[in-house]
PDB file of C-alpha atoms in Angstrom:
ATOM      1  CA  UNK A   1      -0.783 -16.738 -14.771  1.00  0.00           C
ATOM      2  CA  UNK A   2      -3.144 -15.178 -12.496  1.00  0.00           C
ATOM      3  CA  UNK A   3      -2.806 -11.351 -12.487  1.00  0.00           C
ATOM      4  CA  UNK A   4      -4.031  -9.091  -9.494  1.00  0.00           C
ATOM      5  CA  UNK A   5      -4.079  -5.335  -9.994  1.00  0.00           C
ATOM      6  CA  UNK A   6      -3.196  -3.970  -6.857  1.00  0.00           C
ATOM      7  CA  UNK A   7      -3.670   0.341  -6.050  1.00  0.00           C
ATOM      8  CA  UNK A   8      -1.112   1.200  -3.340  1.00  0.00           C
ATOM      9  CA  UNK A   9      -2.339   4.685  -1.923  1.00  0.00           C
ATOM     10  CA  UNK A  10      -1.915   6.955   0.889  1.00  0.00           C
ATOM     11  CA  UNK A  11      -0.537  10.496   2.169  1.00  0.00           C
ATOM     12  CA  UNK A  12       2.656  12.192   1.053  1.00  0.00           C
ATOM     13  CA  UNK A  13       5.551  11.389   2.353  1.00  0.00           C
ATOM     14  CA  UNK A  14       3.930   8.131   3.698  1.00  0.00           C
ATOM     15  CA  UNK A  15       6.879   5.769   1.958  1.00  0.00           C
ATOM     16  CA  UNK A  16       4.920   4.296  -0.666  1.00  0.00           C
ATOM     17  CA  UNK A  17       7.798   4.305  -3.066  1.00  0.00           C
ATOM     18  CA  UNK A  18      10.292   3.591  -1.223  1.00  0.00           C
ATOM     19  CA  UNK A  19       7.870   0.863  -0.304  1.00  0.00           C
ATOM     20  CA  UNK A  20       7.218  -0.531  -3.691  1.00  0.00           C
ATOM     21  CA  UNK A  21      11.048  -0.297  -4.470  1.00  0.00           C
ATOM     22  CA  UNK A  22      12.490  -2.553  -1.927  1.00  0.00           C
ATOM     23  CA  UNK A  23       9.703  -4.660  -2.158  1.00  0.00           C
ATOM     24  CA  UNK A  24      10.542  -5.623  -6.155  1.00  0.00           C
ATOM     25  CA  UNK A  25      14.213  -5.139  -4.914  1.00  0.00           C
ATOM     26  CA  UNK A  26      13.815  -8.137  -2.492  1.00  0.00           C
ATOM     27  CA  UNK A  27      11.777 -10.175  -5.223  1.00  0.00           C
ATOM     28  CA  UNK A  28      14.541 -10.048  -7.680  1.00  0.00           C
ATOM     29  CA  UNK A  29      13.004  -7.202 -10.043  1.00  0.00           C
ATOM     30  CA  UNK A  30      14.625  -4.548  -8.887  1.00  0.00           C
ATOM     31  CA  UNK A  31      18.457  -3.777  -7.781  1.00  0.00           C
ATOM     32  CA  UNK A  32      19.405  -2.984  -4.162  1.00  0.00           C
ATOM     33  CA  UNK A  33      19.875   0.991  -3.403  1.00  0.00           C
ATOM     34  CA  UNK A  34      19.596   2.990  -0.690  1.00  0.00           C
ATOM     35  CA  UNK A  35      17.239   5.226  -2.536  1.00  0.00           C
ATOM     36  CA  UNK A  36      14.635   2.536  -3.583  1.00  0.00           C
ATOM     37  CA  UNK A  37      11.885   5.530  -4.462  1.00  0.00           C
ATOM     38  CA  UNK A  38      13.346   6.338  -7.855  1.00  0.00           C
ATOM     39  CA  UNK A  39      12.488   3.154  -8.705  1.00  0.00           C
ATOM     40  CA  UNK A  40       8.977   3.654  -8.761  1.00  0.00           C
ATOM     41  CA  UNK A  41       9.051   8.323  -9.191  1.00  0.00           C
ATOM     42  CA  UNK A  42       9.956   7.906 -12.696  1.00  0.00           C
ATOM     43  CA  UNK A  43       8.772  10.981 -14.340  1.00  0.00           C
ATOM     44  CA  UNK A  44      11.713  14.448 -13.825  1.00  0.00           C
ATOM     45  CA  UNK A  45       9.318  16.536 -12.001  1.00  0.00           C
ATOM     46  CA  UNK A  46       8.381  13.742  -9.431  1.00  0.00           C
ATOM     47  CA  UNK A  47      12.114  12.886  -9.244  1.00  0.00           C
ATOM     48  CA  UNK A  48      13.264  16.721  -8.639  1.00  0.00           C
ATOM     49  CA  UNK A  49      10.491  17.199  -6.552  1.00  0.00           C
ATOM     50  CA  UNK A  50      10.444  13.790  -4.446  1.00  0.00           C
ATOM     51  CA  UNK A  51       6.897  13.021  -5.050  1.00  0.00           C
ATOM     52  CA  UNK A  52       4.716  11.384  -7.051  1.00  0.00           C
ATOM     53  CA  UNK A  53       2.544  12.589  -9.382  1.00  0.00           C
ATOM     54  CA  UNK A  54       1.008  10.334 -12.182  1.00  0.00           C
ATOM     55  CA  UNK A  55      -0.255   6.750 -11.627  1.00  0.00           C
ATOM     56  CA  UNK A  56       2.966   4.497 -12.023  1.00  0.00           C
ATOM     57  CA  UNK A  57       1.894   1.057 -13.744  1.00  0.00           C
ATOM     58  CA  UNK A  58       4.492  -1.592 -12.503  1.00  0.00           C
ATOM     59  CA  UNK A  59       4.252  -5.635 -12.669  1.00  0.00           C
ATOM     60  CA  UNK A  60       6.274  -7.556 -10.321  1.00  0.00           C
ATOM     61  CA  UNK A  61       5.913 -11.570 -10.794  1.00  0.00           C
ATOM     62  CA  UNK A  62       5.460 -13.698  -7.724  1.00  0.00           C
ATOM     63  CA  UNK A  63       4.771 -17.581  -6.609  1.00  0.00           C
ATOM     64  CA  UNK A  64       1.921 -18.226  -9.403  1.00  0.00           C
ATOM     65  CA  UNK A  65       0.612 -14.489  -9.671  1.00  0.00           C
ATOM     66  CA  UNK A  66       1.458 -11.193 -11.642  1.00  0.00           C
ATOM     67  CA  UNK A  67       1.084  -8.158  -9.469  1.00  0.00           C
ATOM     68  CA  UNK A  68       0.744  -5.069 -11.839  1.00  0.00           C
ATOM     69  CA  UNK A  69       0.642  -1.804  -9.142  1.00  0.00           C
ATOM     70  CA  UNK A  70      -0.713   1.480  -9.199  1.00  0.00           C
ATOM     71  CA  UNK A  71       1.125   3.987  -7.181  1.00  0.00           C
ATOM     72  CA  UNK A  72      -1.342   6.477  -7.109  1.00  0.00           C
ATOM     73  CA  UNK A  73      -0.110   9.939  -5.812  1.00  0.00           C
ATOM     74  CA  UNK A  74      -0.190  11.282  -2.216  1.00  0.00           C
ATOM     75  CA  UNK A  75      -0.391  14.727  -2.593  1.00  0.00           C
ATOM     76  CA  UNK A  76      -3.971  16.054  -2.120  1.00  0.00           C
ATOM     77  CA  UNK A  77      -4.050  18.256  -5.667  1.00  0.00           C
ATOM     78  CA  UNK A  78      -3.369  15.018  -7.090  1.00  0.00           C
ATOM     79  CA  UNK A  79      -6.114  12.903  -6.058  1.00  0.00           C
ATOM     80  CA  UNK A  80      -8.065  12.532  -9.341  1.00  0.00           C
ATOM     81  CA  UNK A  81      -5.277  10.603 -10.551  1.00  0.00           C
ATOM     82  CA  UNK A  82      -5.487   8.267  -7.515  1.00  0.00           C
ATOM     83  CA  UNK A  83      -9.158   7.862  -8.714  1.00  0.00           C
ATOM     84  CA  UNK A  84      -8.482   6.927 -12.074  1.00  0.00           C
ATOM     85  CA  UNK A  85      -6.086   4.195 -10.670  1.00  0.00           C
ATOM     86  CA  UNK A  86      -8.706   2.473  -8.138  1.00  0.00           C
ATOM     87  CA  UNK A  87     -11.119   2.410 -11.235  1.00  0.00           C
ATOM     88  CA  UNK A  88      -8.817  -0.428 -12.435  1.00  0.00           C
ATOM     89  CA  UNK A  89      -7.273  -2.427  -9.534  1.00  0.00           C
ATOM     90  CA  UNK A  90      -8.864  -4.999  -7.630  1.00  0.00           C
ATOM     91  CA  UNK A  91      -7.077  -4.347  -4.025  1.00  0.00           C
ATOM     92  CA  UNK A  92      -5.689  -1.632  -2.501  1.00  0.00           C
ATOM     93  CA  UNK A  93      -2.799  -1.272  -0.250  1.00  0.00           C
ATOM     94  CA  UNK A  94      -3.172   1.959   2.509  1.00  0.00           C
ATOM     95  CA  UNK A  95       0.101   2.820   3.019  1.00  0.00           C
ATOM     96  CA  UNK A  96       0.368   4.512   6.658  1.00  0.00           C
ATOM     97  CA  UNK A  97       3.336   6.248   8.354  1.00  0.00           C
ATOM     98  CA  UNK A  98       4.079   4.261  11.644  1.00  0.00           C
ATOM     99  CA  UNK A  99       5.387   7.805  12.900  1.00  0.00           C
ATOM    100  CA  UNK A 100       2.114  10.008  12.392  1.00  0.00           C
ATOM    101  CA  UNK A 101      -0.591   7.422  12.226  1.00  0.00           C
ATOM    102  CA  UNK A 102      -3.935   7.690   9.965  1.00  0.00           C
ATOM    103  CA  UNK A 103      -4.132  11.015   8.076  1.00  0.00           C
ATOM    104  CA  UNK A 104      -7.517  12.716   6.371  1.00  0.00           C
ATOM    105  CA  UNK A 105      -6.203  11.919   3.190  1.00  0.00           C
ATOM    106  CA  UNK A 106      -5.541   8.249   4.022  1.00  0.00           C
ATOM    107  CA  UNK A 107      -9.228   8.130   4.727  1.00  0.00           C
ATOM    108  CA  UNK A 108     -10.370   9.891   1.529  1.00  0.00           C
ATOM    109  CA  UNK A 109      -8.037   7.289  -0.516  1.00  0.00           C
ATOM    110  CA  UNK A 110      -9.895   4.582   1.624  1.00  0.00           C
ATOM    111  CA  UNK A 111     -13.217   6.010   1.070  1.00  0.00           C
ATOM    112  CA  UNK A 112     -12.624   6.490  -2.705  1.00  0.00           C
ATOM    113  CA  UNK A 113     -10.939   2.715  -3.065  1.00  0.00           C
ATOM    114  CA  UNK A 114     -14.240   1.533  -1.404  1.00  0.00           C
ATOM    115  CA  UNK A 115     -16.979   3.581  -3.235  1.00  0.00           C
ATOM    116  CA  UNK A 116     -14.773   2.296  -6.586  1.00  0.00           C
ATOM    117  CA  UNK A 117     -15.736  -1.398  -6.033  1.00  0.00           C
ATOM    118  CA  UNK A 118     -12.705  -2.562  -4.229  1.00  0.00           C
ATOM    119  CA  UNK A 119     -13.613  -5.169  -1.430  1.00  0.00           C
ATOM    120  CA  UNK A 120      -9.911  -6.533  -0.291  1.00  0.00           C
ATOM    121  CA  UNK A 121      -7.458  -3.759   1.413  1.00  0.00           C
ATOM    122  CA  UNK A 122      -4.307  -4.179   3.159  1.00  0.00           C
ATOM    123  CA  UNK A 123      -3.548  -1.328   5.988  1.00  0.00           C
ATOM    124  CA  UNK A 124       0.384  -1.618   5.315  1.00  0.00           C
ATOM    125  CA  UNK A 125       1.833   0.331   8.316  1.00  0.00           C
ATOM    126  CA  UNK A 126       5.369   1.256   7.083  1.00  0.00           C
ATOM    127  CA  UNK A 127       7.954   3.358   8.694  1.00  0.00           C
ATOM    128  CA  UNK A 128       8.371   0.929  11.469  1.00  0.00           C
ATOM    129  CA  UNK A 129      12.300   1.079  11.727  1.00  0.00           C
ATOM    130  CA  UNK A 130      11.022   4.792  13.028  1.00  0.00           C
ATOM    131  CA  UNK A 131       9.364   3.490  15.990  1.00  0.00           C
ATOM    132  CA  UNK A 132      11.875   0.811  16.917  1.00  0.00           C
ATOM    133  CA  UNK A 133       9.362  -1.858  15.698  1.00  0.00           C
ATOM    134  CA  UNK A 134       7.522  -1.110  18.404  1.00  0.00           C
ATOM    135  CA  UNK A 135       4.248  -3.841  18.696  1.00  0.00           C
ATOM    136  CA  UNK A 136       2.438  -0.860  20.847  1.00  0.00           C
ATOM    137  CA  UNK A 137       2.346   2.054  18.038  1.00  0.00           C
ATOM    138  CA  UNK A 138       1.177  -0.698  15.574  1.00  0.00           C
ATOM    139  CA  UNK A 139      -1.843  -2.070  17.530  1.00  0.00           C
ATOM    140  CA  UNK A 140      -2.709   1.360  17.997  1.00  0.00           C
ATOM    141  CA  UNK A 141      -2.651   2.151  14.597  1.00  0.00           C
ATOM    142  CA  UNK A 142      -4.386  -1.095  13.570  1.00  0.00           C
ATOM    143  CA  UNK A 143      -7.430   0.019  16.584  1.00  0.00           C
ATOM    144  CA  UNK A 144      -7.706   3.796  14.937  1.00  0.00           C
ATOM    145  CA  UNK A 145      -8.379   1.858  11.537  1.00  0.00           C
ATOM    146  CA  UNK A 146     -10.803  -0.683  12.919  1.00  0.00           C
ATOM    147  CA  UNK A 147     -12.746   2.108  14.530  1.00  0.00           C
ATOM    148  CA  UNK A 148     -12.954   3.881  10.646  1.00  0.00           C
ATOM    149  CA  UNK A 149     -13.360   0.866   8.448  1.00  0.00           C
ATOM    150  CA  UNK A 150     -17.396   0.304   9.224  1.00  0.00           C
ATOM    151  CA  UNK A 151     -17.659   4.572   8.208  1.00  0.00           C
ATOM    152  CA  UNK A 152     -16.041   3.685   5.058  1.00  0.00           C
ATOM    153  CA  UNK A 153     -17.986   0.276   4.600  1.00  0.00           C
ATOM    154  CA  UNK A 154     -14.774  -1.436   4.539  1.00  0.00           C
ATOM    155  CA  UNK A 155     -15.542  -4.948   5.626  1.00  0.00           C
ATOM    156  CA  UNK A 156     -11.898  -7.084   4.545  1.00  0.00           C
ATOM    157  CA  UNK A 157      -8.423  -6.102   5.513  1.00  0.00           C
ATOM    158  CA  UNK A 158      -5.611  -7.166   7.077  1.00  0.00           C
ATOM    159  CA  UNK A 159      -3.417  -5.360   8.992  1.00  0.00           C
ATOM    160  CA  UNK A 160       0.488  -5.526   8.331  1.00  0.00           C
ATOM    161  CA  UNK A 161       3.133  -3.345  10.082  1.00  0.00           C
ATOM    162  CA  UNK A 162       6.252  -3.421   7.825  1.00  0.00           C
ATOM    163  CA  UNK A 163       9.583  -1.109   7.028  1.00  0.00           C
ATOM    164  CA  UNK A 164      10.309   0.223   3.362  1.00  0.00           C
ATOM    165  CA  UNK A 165      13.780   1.080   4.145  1.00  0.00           C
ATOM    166  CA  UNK A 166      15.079  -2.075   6.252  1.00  0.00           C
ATOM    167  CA  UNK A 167      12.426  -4.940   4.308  1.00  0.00           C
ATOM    168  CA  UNK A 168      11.024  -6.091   7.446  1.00  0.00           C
ATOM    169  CA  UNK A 169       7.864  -8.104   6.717  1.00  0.00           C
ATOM    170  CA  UNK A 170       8.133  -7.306   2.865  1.00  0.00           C
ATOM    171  CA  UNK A 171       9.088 -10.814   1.794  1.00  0.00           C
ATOM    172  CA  UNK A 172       9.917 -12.595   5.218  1.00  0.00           C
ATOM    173  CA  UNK A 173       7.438 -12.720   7.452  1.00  0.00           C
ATOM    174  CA  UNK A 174       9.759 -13.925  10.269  1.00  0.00           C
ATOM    175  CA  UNK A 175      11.022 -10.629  10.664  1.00  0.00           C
ATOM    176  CA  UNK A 176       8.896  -9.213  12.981  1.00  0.00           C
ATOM    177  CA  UNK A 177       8.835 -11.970  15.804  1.00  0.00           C
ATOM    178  CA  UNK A 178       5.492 -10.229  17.445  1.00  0.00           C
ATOM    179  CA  UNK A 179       3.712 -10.244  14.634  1.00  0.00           C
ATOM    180  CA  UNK A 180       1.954 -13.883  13.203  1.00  0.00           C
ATOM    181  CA  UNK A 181       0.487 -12.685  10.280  1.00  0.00           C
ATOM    182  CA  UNK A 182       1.781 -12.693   6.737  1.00  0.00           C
ATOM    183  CA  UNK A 183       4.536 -10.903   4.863  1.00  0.00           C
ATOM    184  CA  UNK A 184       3.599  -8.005   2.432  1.00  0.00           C
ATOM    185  CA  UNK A 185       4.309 -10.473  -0.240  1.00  0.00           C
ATOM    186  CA  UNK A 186       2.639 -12.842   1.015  1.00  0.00           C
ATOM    187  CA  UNK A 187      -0.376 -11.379   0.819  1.00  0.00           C
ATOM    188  CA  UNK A 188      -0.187 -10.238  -2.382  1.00  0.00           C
ATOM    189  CA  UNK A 189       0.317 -13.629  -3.526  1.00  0.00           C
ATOM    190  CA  UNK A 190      -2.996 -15.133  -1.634  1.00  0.00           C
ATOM    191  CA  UNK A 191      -5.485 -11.712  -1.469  1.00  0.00           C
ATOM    192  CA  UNK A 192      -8.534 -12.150  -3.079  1.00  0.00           C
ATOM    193  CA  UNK A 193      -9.518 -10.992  -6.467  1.00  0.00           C
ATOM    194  CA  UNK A 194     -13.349 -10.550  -6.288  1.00  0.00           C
ATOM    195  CA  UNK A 195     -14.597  -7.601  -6.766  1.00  0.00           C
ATOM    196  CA  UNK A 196     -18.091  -5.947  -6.856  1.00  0.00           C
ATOM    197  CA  UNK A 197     -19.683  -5.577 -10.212  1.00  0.00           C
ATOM    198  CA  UNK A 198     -21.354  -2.014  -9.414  1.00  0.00           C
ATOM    199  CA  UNK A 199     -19.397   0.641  -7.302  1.00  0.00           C
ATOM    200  CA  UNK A 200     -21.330   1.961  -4.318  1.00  0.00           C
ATOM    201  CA  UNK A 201     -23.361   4.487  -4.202  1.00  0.00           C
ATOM    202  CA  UNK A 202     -22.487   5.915  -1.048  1.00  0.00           C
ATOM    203  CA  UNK A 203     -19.910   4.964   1.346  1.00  0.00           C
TER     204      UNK A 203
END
């Protein structure tokens, strides 16, 4: 089975785990909840504290691929971990807040993903049961991104706006009628592994 190693990254309190949860929820790996970020903030101080703080290795199996993720950690004290994560993946997924937009630290995980060797990122713009799925604040989003992507030498990505805590556009990509792109898992099961041999020297 082909395997993809996949970093999801971001800023704190971006949703990533809540995310990741309802995403292996909705696959059949994980059980419905209305807290799906314990799933994924498995150590006691992340769960006390609502964060998360180491890399968390999970594998979720799809249509002909094995996903193994690495939720590396928002908060900005924690960022070498996130480094030692996008050492070993082969995509990464940018996890931005549909309610605040692109943050510094979104760009230094981007920056860092790139310089690592990763070629193939996915600018997952969650939160969008916040905005009233509103095709405006995405495009917007999406435009602030294209406009940083050629700083960071980021040449491949796809754009996909999404919702953690309803599963819009995490498996079905019907549920978003504006938007004709793929579902969160369906890119997952189709991105590209290749990856450069020799991290960059400079971004």
């Amino acid at each position: 089975m082909d395997i993809l190693s996949v970093l999801t990254c971001g800023s704190v309190d971006d949703g990533k785990s809540t995310l990741l949860g309802h995403l292996f929820a909705l696959n059949g790996a994980g059980a419905q909840s209305e807290d799906f970020a314990n799933a994924f903030d498995g150590l006691k101080a992340e769960r006390e504290q609502g964060i998360t703080i180491d890399i968390a290795h999970r594998q979720l199996d799809l249509e002909g691929r094995r996903i193994r993720f690495l939720d590396a950690p928002g908060h900005e004290q924690y960022v070498r971990n996130m480094v030692s994560g996008a050492a070993n993946a082969d995509v990464a997924l940018l996890i931005v807040d549909a309610t605040s937009g692109m943050s510094d630290q979104t760009r230094r995980h981007a920056r860092m993903a790139r310089l690592a060797g990763l070629r193939e990122f996915a600018l997952v713009v969650t939160k969008m049961d916040a905005v009233d799925y509103a095709a405006d604040v995405f495009k917007a989003i999406v435009s602030e991104f294209s406009d940083f992507a050629p700083t960071a030498n980021i040449e491949r990505w796809t754009a996909l706006p999404v919702s953690g805590l309803s599963g819009a556009n995490l498996k079905d990509p019907d549920s978003l009628s504006w938007f004709e792109g793929p579902s969160l898992t369906q890119w997952l099961e189709t991105a590209n592994v290749e990856q450069e041999t020799e991290p960059h020297s400079r971004v």
